[in-house]
Structure formats: C-alpha cells, structure tokens
Amino acid sequence: MNLFNLKDASQQVSFVEAVKIGLGREQGVFFPQTLAPLSQVSALLDLPFAERSAKILSHLIGDELSKDVLSDMVARAFNFPAPLVNVAKNTYCLELFHGPTLAFKDFGGRFMAECVSLFSEGERVTILTATSGDTGAAVAHAFYKKPNVDVVILYPEGKISLAQQKLFTTLGENIHCYAVDGSFDDCQTLVKEAFLDEELKQKLGLNSANSINISRLLAQVCYYFEAVAQLPEDKRNSVHVSVPSGNFGNVCAAMIAAVIGLPIHRLSATTNQNDTVPRYLVDNTWSPNATKESLSNAMDVSKPNNWPRVEQMLRETMFSKHDFFSRSVSEQETKQAMHTLHEMGYLAEPHTAIAYKGMVEDELANASSIFLATAHPAKFKDSVDDVLGTDIELPKALSDALAKPCLAEPLKADYAELKAAVYARLAVQ
Ligand SMILES: *Cc1c(COP(=O)(O)O)cnc(C)c1O
C-alpha cells in the first residue's frame, strides 16, 4: 500500500512507514494512493468475520504483509463479535462495544498494537496519544505489558467519564497517564507538537495511536462489511449508515468501505454541538469554535483530524457529496433520542443516540438503516441513569477498574512541561 501526505503530496510512504510515523510533514495525514475496488463482494460477505477481515485488509495493504501473518494478527485483534441488532423495521444497530474496553476503539487499537509490535522489531517504541475518552483505554489495554513499548496517554482532566478514565489510568506498568488541564483539542495540540520535535521523536521512538494512524482506520473498515453481512440478503440493496462523529475517523473508515465496494448508499456523520464540519459544509469556511463539553464527550472535538481524508474522497468523487450528510445534534435532542430508543426497548448511551438521531433525520426511504453503537451504555452510566432514570448494571471489567486507584499525574497544557514529565518518567537522558 502506497500512501501520500495530504498536505505535501511529495511525501510518499509505505503502509509500514505510515504506521510507524503516524503523522506526515506539516502535520499532514496520510492517504492511500489508490483504493481499488474488491472483486466479489457478495462472496466475501458470506465469510466469517475474522476470515473476511483478513482478506479485506490484505486487499488494502497489499504484499507488505503476508496473508498468513495478517490472518493471525486479525484473529488476535478481532477476538470479539460485532452483532447487528434489529431494533425496529428496517432499523438496525451495529454494536461495536463488545471488546475489552467496551467501545469501538478496541478494533483499531488492537489491530494497531499488532502492527506496531510486528514492525518495531525489538526497538524501543513510545506510543503517544491524546484521548477524548475511549481511545486511551483501548490503546492502553492493547499495548499493556507489551515488551519495548511505552504508552503515554493525555486526557482532558475532568472531561471524560470516571469509567472511561479508570479503564486506563489504573493499569500502571508501561502505561503512563497525564491529566491535562485543558480540552481534548489541547491534548491533541500537545501530541502534534511532540511530533514536530525531532529530538524527542528520536529519543523515544515516537509513534501516535490517534485515529490519524492508518492502521486504526483500516481495521475499522472491516466491521462495516460485518454489518452488511448480517443484513438479510434482500435488505442489502439500499443501505444507510449513520456514524456518531468526533474526530471523523470512524466515518472515514465507512467511506473507505464504500469506495472499495461495500454497498453503502448514504452516509451520515452526525456530530454533537461541536459542529465545525456541519457548518463548514454549509458555508465552506473552516472556523472551529472553542470545544464545548457534551454528554457525548468522546465527540467533543472541534478540530477533527480525519476530516482532510473524508474531504479528499468527496473532492475526488470517490464518494458522492450528495450521499454524504453531516448535521449537528443538540444536548436536548440527544436526550430525546435516548428516550425514544429506550421506549423502543433499546438502551443507548449518548454517542449511540446521536447516531440514531442522525439516521432518522437523513432517512432514505425503503433503505436498511444502520446506526452505530460506539460504546456500552454502562461506560456512561452516570448520564444514562440521569437521563433515563435507570440504574444500569456495570459489567465486571468496569466495576473492577473503578475499584482501583487512578495513577495519572496532573499536567498543564504546555509542551515544555509535557516533555520534561515524559523524559523524567521514561528516564530519557
Ligand atoms: C471516539 C468515539 C466516537 C467518535 O469517533 P471518531 O472516529 O472520533 O469520529 C464516537 N463514540 C464513541 C463512544 C467514541 O469513543
């Protein structure tokens, strides 16, 4: 797989290089040179999830990884299901929260960990990532106790749920966490600054686990095929997928799936009140506002890193602009959608409810509509119970994590402080 930097097309890299360096020059993200269509999509849809996913990834990545190696990596990474639940007539929910940290980030995080372990060949690697809530846990669990790998996680102090936070800040060992006095965008800015620091990059063997890392995106392409594979055959002709969007990585993966041949006829990328993209699509000006805190905190992103990739596919008409929708959902509408789903017998946390709302608003007549459940409701127990008056039970993974002490250190949103803290923690000379 050959990729180029969307900010500087002269920078061209292989898949292995793109995984290792994460972000390109001028903070540009990498994008595949070509996205060739798959042959025989319907035969692929008949295969079991892991087997099909290995074939899709092999098609995308090409001969940099042998088919056998890739099959083993996928079998280890995707060792939990992604069930499609029929919620109402022609309405389906793709549940992506059955992995170890109860959010869809497990798919990308675990496949990325497989890639990084394979490519580093025993050299020291430091994974630096900013999390809006769920990436931190997925990446921390995926790399926990892996030899020669340190993980540094920055999260916005007090802006993510306690369950989200405790799933990674309680691990210790090679997982180093910093509670940043700022927003997710501030954390993301610190990560980008670190990538411009050649000295730090070299000394730490720096890699990023953000959704800017191409390995995470490609992994996510696979579960869209799994969703369509679970639809009855006569329901696959017209498919609408609705993705709750923050950094726009997940919807980017959905679009890549469509570009390589998955029948997705309409795509909705629904945001919370952090609406930079919906406003951009209306007036063509990119003007991020200050990040607002929402019930759907993993989507509290006002400078989505993956938007350039989505825009590239729209600009090059790989996916039609007319079939792409992006709207913003208010806090009030989020709560209403949680109630509506609850009355339909489906318990949803706020991110999932936003996907449902976007699906209803952009509905395509007679289509099969799929909205994504990106997190387990218990991961947002406080807001779910508060909005719905429930008292939902915690899965064991969560109650165990909540019982342990938080090992994160406080950090100002200041690059010099981050560098000093990380050098001290990792004993860098
Ligand atoms: C990360 C996350 C999102 C947003 O996904 P992006 O790829 O950043 O758009 C939505 N829901 C949940 C629960 C998340 O953790």
GROMACS .gro file of C-alpha atoms and ligand atoms in nm:
model
  444
    1MET     CA    1   0.000   0.000   0.000
    2ASN     CA    2   0.139   0.338  -0.101
    3LEU     CA    3   0.022   0.648   0.079
    4PHE     CA    4   0.084   1.018   0.032
    5ASN     CA    5   0.069   1.315   0.266
    6LEU     CA    6  -0.246   1.521   0.206
    7LYS     CA    7  -0.056   1.840   0.292
    8ASP     CA    8   0.251   1.760   0.085
    9ALA     CA    9   0.192   1.502  -0.187
   10SER     CA   10   0.567   1.469  -0.245
   11GLN     CA   11   0.592   1.274   0.083
   12GLN     CA   12   0.510   0.916  -0.010
   13VAL     CA   13   0.530   0.623   0.227
   14SER     CA   14   0.455   0.251   0.253
   15PHE     CA   15   0.194   0.111   0.493
   16VAL     CA   16   0.467   0.010   0.740
   17GLU     CA   17   0.619   0.359   0.733
   18ALA     CA   18   0.279   0.526   0.769
   19VAL     CA   19   0.203   0.314   1.075
   20LYS     CA   20   0.542   0.394   1.227
   21ILE     CA   21   0.544   0.770   1.170
   22GLY     CA   22   0.171   0.830   1.211
   23LEU     CA   23   0.164   1.192   1.104
   24GLY     CA   24   0.345   1.334   0.799
   25ARG     CA   25   0.525   1.661   0.732
   26GLU     CA   26   0.338   1.983   0.814
   27GLN     CA   27   0.113   1.768   1.032
   28GLY     CA   28  -0.045   1.620   0.721
   29VAL     CA   29  -0.229   1.287   0.739
   30PHE     CA   30  -0.152   1.001   0.501
   31PHE     CA   31  -0.399   0.880   0.242
   32PRO     CA   32  -0.381   0.577   0.010
   33GLN     CA   33  -0.264   0.649  -0.347
   34THR     CA   34  -0.531   0.415  -0.476
   35LEU     CA   35  -0.834   0.244  -0.329
   36ALA     CA   36  -0.904  -0.037  -0.572
   37PRO     CA   37  -1.248  -0.200  -0.565
   38LEU     CA   38  -1.273  -0.551  -0.420
   39SER     CA   39  -1.388  -0.823  -0.651
   40GLN     CA   40  -1.674  -1.048  -0.546
   41VAL     CA   41  -1.807  -0.852  -0.254
   42SER     CA   42  -2.107  -1.080  -0.210
   43ALA     CA   43  -1.885  -1.390  -0.179
   44LEU     CA   44  -1.680  -1.203   0.081
   45LEU     CA   45  -1.992  -1.124   0.276
   46ASP     CA   46  -2.054  -1.498   0.318
   47LEU     CA   47  -1.728  -1.548   0.510
   48PRO     CA   48  -1.688  -1.539   0.889
   49PHE     CA   49  -1.584  -1.202   1.035
   50ALA     CA   50  -1.214  -1.265   1.103
   51GLU     CA   51  -1.153  -1.450   0.777
   52ARG     CA   52  -1.329  -1.183   0.572
   53SER     CA   53  -1.149  -0.904   0.759
   54ALA     CA   54  -0.808  -1.057   0.684
   55LYS     CA   55  -0.900  -1.064   0.313
   56ILE     CA   56  -1.015  -0.701   0.315
   57LEU     CA   57  -0.701  -0.585   0.496
   58SER     CA   58  -0.483  -0.789   0.265
   59HIS     CA   59  -0.653  -0.625  -0.035
   60LEU     CA   60  -0.592  -0.279   0.114
   61ILE     CA   61  -0.239  -0.331   0.248
   62GLY     CA   62  -0.107  -0.545  -0.037
   63ASP     CA   63   0.211  -0.752  -0.025
   64GLU     CA   64   0.382  -0.568   0.262
   65LEU     CA   65   0.228  -0.828   0.493
   66SER     CA   66   0.186  -1.191   0.403
   67LYS     CA   67  -0.167  -1.331   0.409
   68ASP     CA   68  -0.078  -1.577   0.685
   69VAL     CA   69   0.076  -1.315   0.910
   70LEU     CA   70  -0.221  -1.088   0.856
   71SER     CA   71  -0.470  -1.365   0.934
   72ASP     CA   72  -0.301  -1.433   1.267
   73MET     CA   73  -0.292  -1.063   1.353
   74VAL     CA   74  -0.661  -1.021   1.272
   75ALA     CA   75  -0.759  -1.335   1.466
   76ARG     CA   76  -0.586  -1.198   1.776
   77ALA     CA   77  -0.711  -0.840   1.734
   78PHE     CA   78  -1.075  -0.913   1.644
   79ASN     CA   79  -1.147  -1.179   1.905
   80PHE     CA   80  -1.492  -1.044   1.995
   81PRO     CA   81  -1.810  -1.004   1.788
   82ALA     CA   82  -1.986  -0.702   1.632
   83PRO     CA   83  -2.353  -0.804   1.637
   84LEU     CA   84  -2.617  -0.627   1.429
   85VAL     CA   85  -2.934  -0.587   1.634
   86ASN     CA   86  -3.271  -0.539   1.465
   87VAL     CA   87  -3.423  -0.255   1.665
   88ALA     CA   88  -3.731  -0.179   1.450
   89LYS     CA   89  -3.850  -0.242   1.094
   90ASN     CA   90  -3.556  -0.171   0.859
   91THR     CA   91  -3.364  -0.024   1.154
   92TYR     CA   92  -3.051  -0.191   1.283
   93CYS     CA   93  -2.788  -0.114   1.543
   94LEU     CA   94  -2.429  -0.229   1.491
   95GLU     CA   95  -2.292  -0.293   1.841
   96LEU     CA   96  -1.921  -0.221   1.846
   97PHE     CA   97  -1.876  -0.234   2.222
   98HIS     CA   98  -1.812  -0.600   2.293
   99GLY     CA   99  -1.434  -0.568   2.320
  100PRO     CA  100  -1.226  -0.543   2.640
  101THR     CA  101  -1.278  -0.168   2.690
  102LEU     CA  102  -1.640  -0.155   2.579
  103ALA     CA  103  -1.610   0.088   2.288
  104PHE     CA  104  -1.541   0.057   1.914
  105LYS     CA  105  -1.188   0.191   1.970
  106ASP     CA  106  -1.086  -0.167   2.062
  107PHE     CA  107  -1.093  -0.271   1.695
  108GLY     CA  108  -0.846  -0.007   1.580
  109GLY     CA  109  -0.638  -0.008   1.898
  110ARG     CA  110  -0.587  -0.384   1.897
  111PHE     CA  111  -0.500  -0.407   1.529
  112MET     CA  112  -0.261  -0.116   1.564
  113ALA     CA  113  -0.090  -0.290   1.857
  114GLU     CA  114  -0.041  -0.597   1.637
  115CYS     CA  115   0.112  -0.380   1.363
  116VAL     CA  116   0.342  -0.183   1.594
  117SER     CA  117   0.469  -0.496   1.770
  118LEU     CA  118   0.547  -0.660   1.438
  119PHE     CA  119   0.710  -0.356   1.275
  120SER     CA  120   0.925  -0.235   1.566
  121GLU     CA  121   1.144  -0.549   1.560
  122GLY     CA  122   1.252  -0.511   1.921
  123GLU     CA  123   1.338  -0.139   1.902
  124ARG     CA  124   1.206   0.092   2.170
  125VAL     CA  125   0.868   0.244   2.082
  126THR     CA  126   0.670   0.509   2.266
  127ILE     CA  127   0.307   0.548   2.176
  128LEU     CA  128   0.186   0.899   2.245
  129THR     CA  129  -0.186   0.955   2.224
  130ALA     CA  130  -0.449   1.207   2.317
  131THR     CA  131  -0.784   1.064   2.415
  132SER     CA  132  -1.129   1.215   2.417
  133GLY     CA  133  -1.229   0.924   2.638
  134ASP     CA  134  -1.223   0.584   2.471
  135THR     CA  135  -0.902   0.570   2.268
  136GLY     CA  136  -0.693   0.581   2.584
  137ALA     CA  137  -0.843   0.266   2.728
  138ALA     CA  138  -0.839   0.074   2.401
  139VAL     CA  139  -0.477   0.160   2.327
  140ALA     CA  140  -0.365   0.104   2.687
  141HIS     CA  141  -0.521  -0.241   2.702
  142ALA     CA  142  -0.392  -0.334   2.358
  143PHE     CA  143  -0.030  -0.246   2.450
  144TYR     CA  144  -0.039  -0.334   2.822
  145LYS     CA  145   0.283  -0.517   2.920
  146LYS     CA  146   0.400  -0.545   2.559
  147PRO     CA  147   0.783  -0.555   2.569
  148ASN     CA  148   0.976  -0.246   2.449
  149VAL     CA  149   0.659  -0.038   2.424
  150ASP     CA  150   0.567   0.256   2.647
  151VAL     CA  151   0.231   0.425   2.614
  152VAL     CA  152   0.184   0.790   2.710
  153ILE     CA  153  -0.179   0.900   2.730
  154LEU     CA  154  -0.301   1.258   2.759
  155TYR     CA  155  -0.662   1.319   2.858
  156PRO     CA  156  -0.859   1.633   2.943
  157GLU     CA  157  -0.889   1.637   3.321
  158GLY     CA  158  -1.248   1.612   3.444
  159LYS     CA  159  -1.393   1.600   3.093
  160ILE     CA  160  -1.429   1.226   3.047
  161SER     CA  161  -1.639   0.984   3.250
  162LEU     CA  162  -1.484   0.816   3.554
  163ALA     CA  163  -1.541   0.475   3.397
  164GLN     CA  164  -1.361   0.583   3.079
  165GLN     CA  165  -1.073   0.725   3.279
  166LYS     CA  166  -1.026   0.438   3.522
  167LEU     CA  167  -1.009   0.186   3.240
  168PHE     CA  168  -0.661   0.318   3.153
  169THR     CA  169  -0.530   0.526   3.445
  170THR     CA  170  -0.535   0.228   3.682
  171LEU     CA  171  -0.314  -0.004   3.477
  172GLY     CA  172   0.038   0.121   3.559
  173GLU     CA  173   0.337  -0.080   3.426
  174ASN     CA  174   0.415   0.057   3.075
  175ILE     CA  175   0.103   0.279   3.064
  176HIS     CA  176   0.179   0.640   3.164
  177CYS     CA  177  -0.115   0.879   3.200
  178TYR     CA  178  -0.137   1.256   3.228
  179ALA     CA  179  -0.449   1.450   3.328
  180VAL     CA  180  -0.419   1.768   3.122
  181ASP     CA  181  -0.562   2.094   3.244
  182GLY     CA  182  -0.743   2.171   2.915
  183SER     CA  183  -0.967   2.029   2.641
  184PHE     CA  184  -0.919   1.729   2.411
  185ASP     CA  185  -0.811   1.969   2.137
  186ASP     CA  186  -0.539   2.100   2.373
  187CYS     CA  187  -0.422   1.740   2.425
  188GLN     CA  188  -0.424   1.683   2.051
  189THR     CA  189  -0.218   2.000   2.000
  190LEU     CA  190   0.042   1.874   2.250
  191VAL     CA  191   0.069   1.547   2.059
  192LYS     CA  192   0.116   1.732   1.731
  193GLU     CA  193   0.386   1.949   1.889
  194ALA     CA  194   0.569   1.639   2.009
  195PHE     CA  195   0.571   1.512   1.652
  196LEU     CA  196   0.745   1.829   1.537
  197ASP     CA  197   1.017   1.779   1.798
  198GLU     CA  198   1.282   1.575   1.616
  199GLU     CA  199   1.489   1.518   1.930
  200LEU     CA  200   1.201   1.377   2.131
  201LYS     CA  201   1.077   1.176   1.837
  202GLN     CA  202   1.414   1.008   1.800
  203LYS     CA  203   1.488   0.950   2.166
  204LEU     CA  204   1.151   0.792   2.234
  205GLY     CA  205   1.088   0.616   1.904
  206LEU     CA  206   0.766   0.812   1.894
  207ASN     CA  207   0.450   0.678   1.737
  208SER     CA  208   0.095   0.802   1.755
  209ALA     CA  209  -0.206   0.591   1.828
  210ASN     CA  210  -0.455   0.856   1.734
  211SER     CA  211  -0.707   0.778   1.467
  212ILE     CA  212  -0.464   0.959   1.237
  213ASN     CA  213  -0.277   0.627   1.239
  214ILE     CA  214  -0.374   0.447   0.921
  215SER     CA  215  -0.372   0.101   1.086
  216ARG     CA  216  -0.661   0.202   1.308
  217LEU     CA  217  -0.866   0.330   1.020
  218LEU     CA  218  -0.816   0.023   0.804
  219ALA     CA  219  -0.917  -0.204   1.092
  220GLN     CA  220  -1.242  -0.013   1.124
  221VAL     CA  221  -1.328  -0.066   0.757
  222CYS     CA  222  -1.383  -0.434   0.840
  223TYR     CA  223  -1.684  -0.402   1.070
  224TYR     CA  224  -1.886  -0.216   0.810
  225PHE     CA  225  -1.865  -0.529   0.597
  226GLU     CA  226  -1.968  -0.729   0.901
  227ALA     CA  227  -2.275  -0.508   0.942
  228VAL     CA  228  -2.392  -0.558   0.584
  229ALA     CA  229  -2.309  -0.930   0.605
  230GLN     CA  230  -2.559  -0.964   0.888
  231LEU     CA  231  -2.840  -0.796   0.695
  232PRO     CA  232  -3.081  -1.036   0.527
  233GLU     CA  233  -2.974  -1.065   0.162
  234ASP     CA  234  -3.283  -0.886   0.028
  235LYS     CA  235  -3.205  -0.588   0.253
  236ARG     CA  236  -2.859  -0.514   0.114
  237ASN     CA  237  -2.965  -0.319  -0.198
  238SER     CA  238  -3.004   0.011  -0.026
  239VAL     CA  239  -2.811   0.077   0.292
  240HIS     CA  240  -2.785   0.392   0.503
  241VAL     CA  241  -2.516   0.406   0.771
  242SER     CA  242  -2.513   0.666   1.048
  243VAL     CA  243  -2.190   0.726   1.240
  244PRO     CA  244  -2.158   0.943   1.554
  245SER     CA  245  -1.857   1.159   1.470
  246GLY     CA  246  -1.593   1.347   1.663
  247ASN     CA  247  -1.250   1.313   1.505
  248PHE     CA  248  -1.417   1.170   1.189
  249GLY     CA  249  -1.205   0.854   1.184
  250ASN     CA  250  -1.495   0.613   1.205
  251VAL     CA  251  -1.691   0.777   0.925
  252CYS     CA  252  -1.372   0.792   0.718
  253ALA     CA  253  -1.348   0.413   0.753
  254ALA     CA  254  -1.712   0.377   0.646
  255MET     CA  255  -1.641   0.584   0.337
  256ILE     CA  256  -1.333   0.377   0.251
  257ALA     CA  257  -1.552   0.065   0.282
  258ALA     CA  258  -1.797   0.218   0.033
  259VAL     CA  259  -1.518   0.323  -0.204
  260ILE     CA  260  -1.382  -0.034  -0.222
  261GLY     CA  261  -1.724  -0.174  -0.296
  262LEU     CA  262  -1.940  -0.219   0.013
  263PRO     CA  263  -2.296  -0.117  -0.079
  264ILE     CA  264  -2.339   0.192   0.139
  265HIS     CA  265  -2.569   0.433  -0.042
  266ARG     CA  266  -2.595   0.703   0.214
  267LEU     CA  267  -2.364   0.804   0.494
  268SER     CA  268  -2.444   1.032   0.786
  269ALA     CA  269  -2.169   1.175   1.006
  270THR     CA  270  -2.355   1.326   1.298
  271THR     CA  271  -2.178   1.547   1.550
  272ASN     CA  272  -2.279   1.684   1.887
  273GLN     CA  273  -2.277   2.060   1.943
  274ASN     CA  274  -1.912   2.070   1.834
  275ASP     CA  275  -2.022   2.134   1.479
  276THR     CA  276  -1.717   2.252   1.282
  277VAL     CA  277  -1.784   2.013   0.992
  278PRO     CA  278  -2.162   2.067   0.956
  279ARG     CA  279  -2.101   2.444   0.947
  280TYR     CA  280  -1.814   2.401   0.701
  281LEU     CA  281  -2.039   2.206   0.464
  282VAL     CA  282  -2.288   2.493   0.465
  283ASP     CA  283  -2.065   2.797   0.423
  284ASN     CA  284  -1.731   2.649   0.315
  285THR     CA  285  -1.534   2.819   0.593
  286TRP     CA  286  -1.334   2.622   0.848
  287SER     CA  287  -1.387   2.803   1.177
  288PRO     CA  288  -1.360   2.578   1.482
  289ASN     CA  289  -1.519   2.721   1.795
  290ALA     CA  290  -1.394   2.655   2.147
  291THR     CA  291  -1.472   2.292   2.233
  292LYS     CA  292  -1.797   2.254   2.427
  293GLU     CA  293  -1.850   1.981   2.685
  294SER     CA  294  -2.129   1.742   2.593
  295LEU     CA  295  -2.299   1.425   2.713
  296SER     CA  296  -2.122   1.255   2.423
  297ASN     CA  297  -1.777   1.360   2.546
  298ALA     CA  298  -1.578   1.129   2.313
  299MET     CA  299  -1.707   1.354   2.034
  300ASP     CA  300  -1.607   1.681   2.199
  301VAL     CA  301  -1.371   1.764   1.916
  302SER     CA  302  -1.376   2.091   1.727
  303LYS     CA  303  -1.071   2.029   1.505
  304PRO     CA  304  -1.133   1.683   1.363
  305ASN     CA  305  -0.803   1.535   1.245
  306ASN     CA  306  -0.955   1.295   0.995
  307TRP     CA  307  -1.167   1.545   0.808
  308PRO     CA  308  -0.899   1.602   0.536
  309ARG     CA  309  -0.926   1.233   0.449
  310VAL     CA  310  -1.304   1.242   0.418
  311GLU     CA  311  -1.282   1.563   0.219
  312GLN     CA  312  -1.030   1.405  -0.016
  313MET     CA  313  -1.274   1.123  -0.102
  314LEU     CA  314  -1.555   1.374  -0.158
  315ARG     CA  315  -1.336   1.607  -0.364
  316GLU     CA  316  -1.216   1.322  -0.583
  317THR     CA  317  -1.580   1.200  -0.607
  318MET     CA  318  -1.486   0.857  -0.482
  319PHE     CA  319  -1.800   0.901  -0.274
  320SER     CA  320  -2.079   1.133  -0.389
  321LYS     CA  321  -2.125   1.457  -0.195
  322HIS     CA  322  -2.500   1.415  -0.241
  323ASP     CA  323  -2.496   1.094  -0.041
  324PHE     CA  324  -2.296   1.237   0.249
  325PHE     CA  325  -2.471   1.421   0.531
  326SER     CA  326  -2.332   1.588   0.837
  327ARG     CA  327  -2.554   1.754   1.088
  328SER     CA  328  -2.517   1.852   1.450
  329VAL     CA  329  -2.740   1.726   1.731
  330SER     CA  330  -2.809   1.934   2.042
  331GLU     CA  331  -2.788   1.808   2.401
  332GLN     CA  332  -3.167   1.820   2.424
  333GLU     CA  333  -3.207   1.615   2.105
  334THR     CA  334  -2.951   1.365   2.235
  335LYS     CA  335  -3.155   1.307   2.549
  336GLN     CA  336  -3.476   1.278   2.346
  337ALA     CA  337  -3.316   1.019   2.120
  338MET     CA  338  -3.205   0.820   2.427
  339HIS     CA  339  -3.567   0.824   2.548
  340THR     CA  340  -3.704   0.726   2.206
  341LEU     CA  341  -3.468   0.430   2.186
  342HIS     CA  342  -3.545   0.328   2.543
  343GLU     CA  343  -3.917   0.324   2.459
  344MET     CA  344  -3.834   0.104   2.161
  345GLY     CA  345  -3.664  -0.134   2.405
  346TYR     CA  346  -3.306  -0.037   2.325
  347LEU     CA  347  -3.074   0.107   2.588
  348ALA     CA  348  -2.829   0.355   2.435
  349GLU     CA  349  -2.564   0.587   2.572
  350PRO     CA  350  -2.537   0.942   2.430
  351HIS     CA  351  -2.300   0.876   2.134
  352THR     CA  352  -2.519   0.595   2.007
  353ALA     CA  353  -2.828   0.810   2.050
  354ILE     CA  354  -2.670   1.077   1.830
  355ALA     CA  355  -2.611   0.821   1.557
  356TYR     CA  356  -2.976   0.719   1.583
  357LYS     CA  357  -3.092   1.079   1.559
  358GLY     CA  358  -2.879   1.141   1.251
  359MET     CA  359  -3.014   0.825   1.094
  360VAL     CA  360  -3.375   0.934   1.145
  361GLU     CA  361  -3.312   1.286   1.016
  362ASP     CA  362  -3.137   1.178   0.696
  363GLU     CA  363  -3.356   0.873   0.638
  364LEU     CA  364  -3.356   0.719   0.293
  365ALA     CA  365  -3.697   0.574   0.203
  366ASN     CA  366  -3.710   0.192   0.200
  367ALA     CA  367  -3.343   0.159   0.290
  368SER     CA  368  -3.194  -0.059   0.559
  369SER     CA  369  -3.077   0.193   0.816
  370ILE     CA  370  -2.785   0.109   1.041
  371PHE     CA  371  -2.678   0.328   1.332
  372LEU     CA  372  -2.361   0.257   1.525
  373ALA     CA  373  -2.349   0.181   1.897
  374THR     CA  374  -1.996   0.301   1.966
  375ALA     CA  375  -1.989   0.242   2.344
  376HIS     CA  376  -2.154   0.019   2.603
  377PRO     CA  377  -2.425   0.209   2.795
  378ALA     CA  378  -2.253   0.128   3.127
  379LYS     CA  379  -1.946   0.323   3.018
  380PHE     CA  380  -2.171   0.628   3.050
  381LYS     CA  381  -2.373   0.501   3.345
  382ASP     CA  382  -2.398   0.844   3.509
  383SER     CA  383  -2.553   1.017   3.209
  384VAL     CA  384  -2.766   0.717   3.111
  385ASP     CA  385  -2.913   0.679   3.460
  386ASP     CA  386  -2.955   1.054   3.489
  387VAL     CA  387  -3.140   1.090   3.158
  388LEU     CA  388  -3.345   0.770   3.169
  389GLY     CA  389  -3.394   0.725   3.543
  390THR     CA  390  -3.242   0.378   3.524
  391ASP     CA  391  -2.987   0.209   3.746
  392ILE     CA  392  -2.794   0.001   3.498
  393GLU     CA  393  -2.557  -0.272   3.600
  394LEU     CA  394  -2.182  -0.244   3.548
  395PRO     CA  395  -2.002  -0.518   3.357
  396LYS     CA  396  -1.717  -0.672   3.558
  397ALA     CA  397  -1.443  -0.503   3.351
  398LEU     CA  398  -1.580  -0.167   3.463
  399SER     CA  399  -1.651  -0.238   3.828
  400ASP     CA  400  -1.300  -0.385   3.864
  401ALA     CA  401  -1.138  -0.077   3.710
  402LEU     CA  402  -1.349   0.163   3.916
  403ALA     CA  403  -1.231  -0.003   4.237
  404LYS     CA  404  -0.863   0.070   4.163
  405PRO     CA  405  -0.673   0.396   4.229
  406CYS     CA  406  -0.603   0.642   3.947
  407LEU     CA  407  -0.229   0.660   3.870
  408ALA     CA  408  -0.238   0.963   3.638
  409GLU     CA  409  -0.027   1.273   3.702
  410PRO     CA  410  -0.162   1.625   3.654
  411LEU     CA  411  -0.013   1.827   3.365
  412LYS     CA  412  -0.051   2.184   3.239
  413ALA     CA  413  -0.140   2.215   2.869
  414ASP     CA  414   0.216   2.321   2.796
  415TYR     CA  415   0.457   2.142   2.567
  416ALA     CA  416   0.775   2.210   2.769
  417GLU     CA  417   0.608   2.058   3.076
  418LEU     CA  418   0.497   1.753   2.884
  419LYS     CA  419   0.844   1.695   2.750
  420ALA     CA  420   1.006   1.730   3.092
  421ALA     CA  421   0.750   1.498   3.251
  422VAL     CA  422   0.786   1.228   2.987
  423TYR     CA  423   1.167   1.245   2.986
  424ALA     CA  424   1.169   1.205   3.363
  425ARG     CA  425   0.917   0.921   3.363
  426LEU     CA  426   1.087   0.727   3.088
  427ALA     CA  427   1.437   0.803   3.218
  428VAL     CA  428   1.546   0.960   2.890
  429GLN     CA  429   1.898   1.108   2.905
  430LIG     C1  430  -1.421   0.810   1.961
  430LIG     C2  431  -1.568   0.794   1.976
  430LIG     C3  432  -1.659   0.849   1.882
  430LIG     C4  433  -1.613   0.935   1.768
  430LIG     O1  434  -1.542   0.862   1.670
  430LIG     P1  435  -1.447   0.939   1.568
  430LIG     O2  436  -1.380   0.833   1.491
  430LIG     O3  437  -1.351   1.018   1.651
  430LIG     O4  438  -1.535   1.027   1.485
  430LIG     C5  439  -1.794   0.821   1.898
  430LIG     N1  440  -1.839   0.748   2.002
  430LIG     C6  441  -1.757   0.697   2.094
  430LIG     C7  442  -1.815   0.619   2.208
  430LIG     C8  443  -1.619   0.717   2.085
  430LIG     O5  444  -1.536   0.666   2.177
   0.00000   0.00000   0.00000
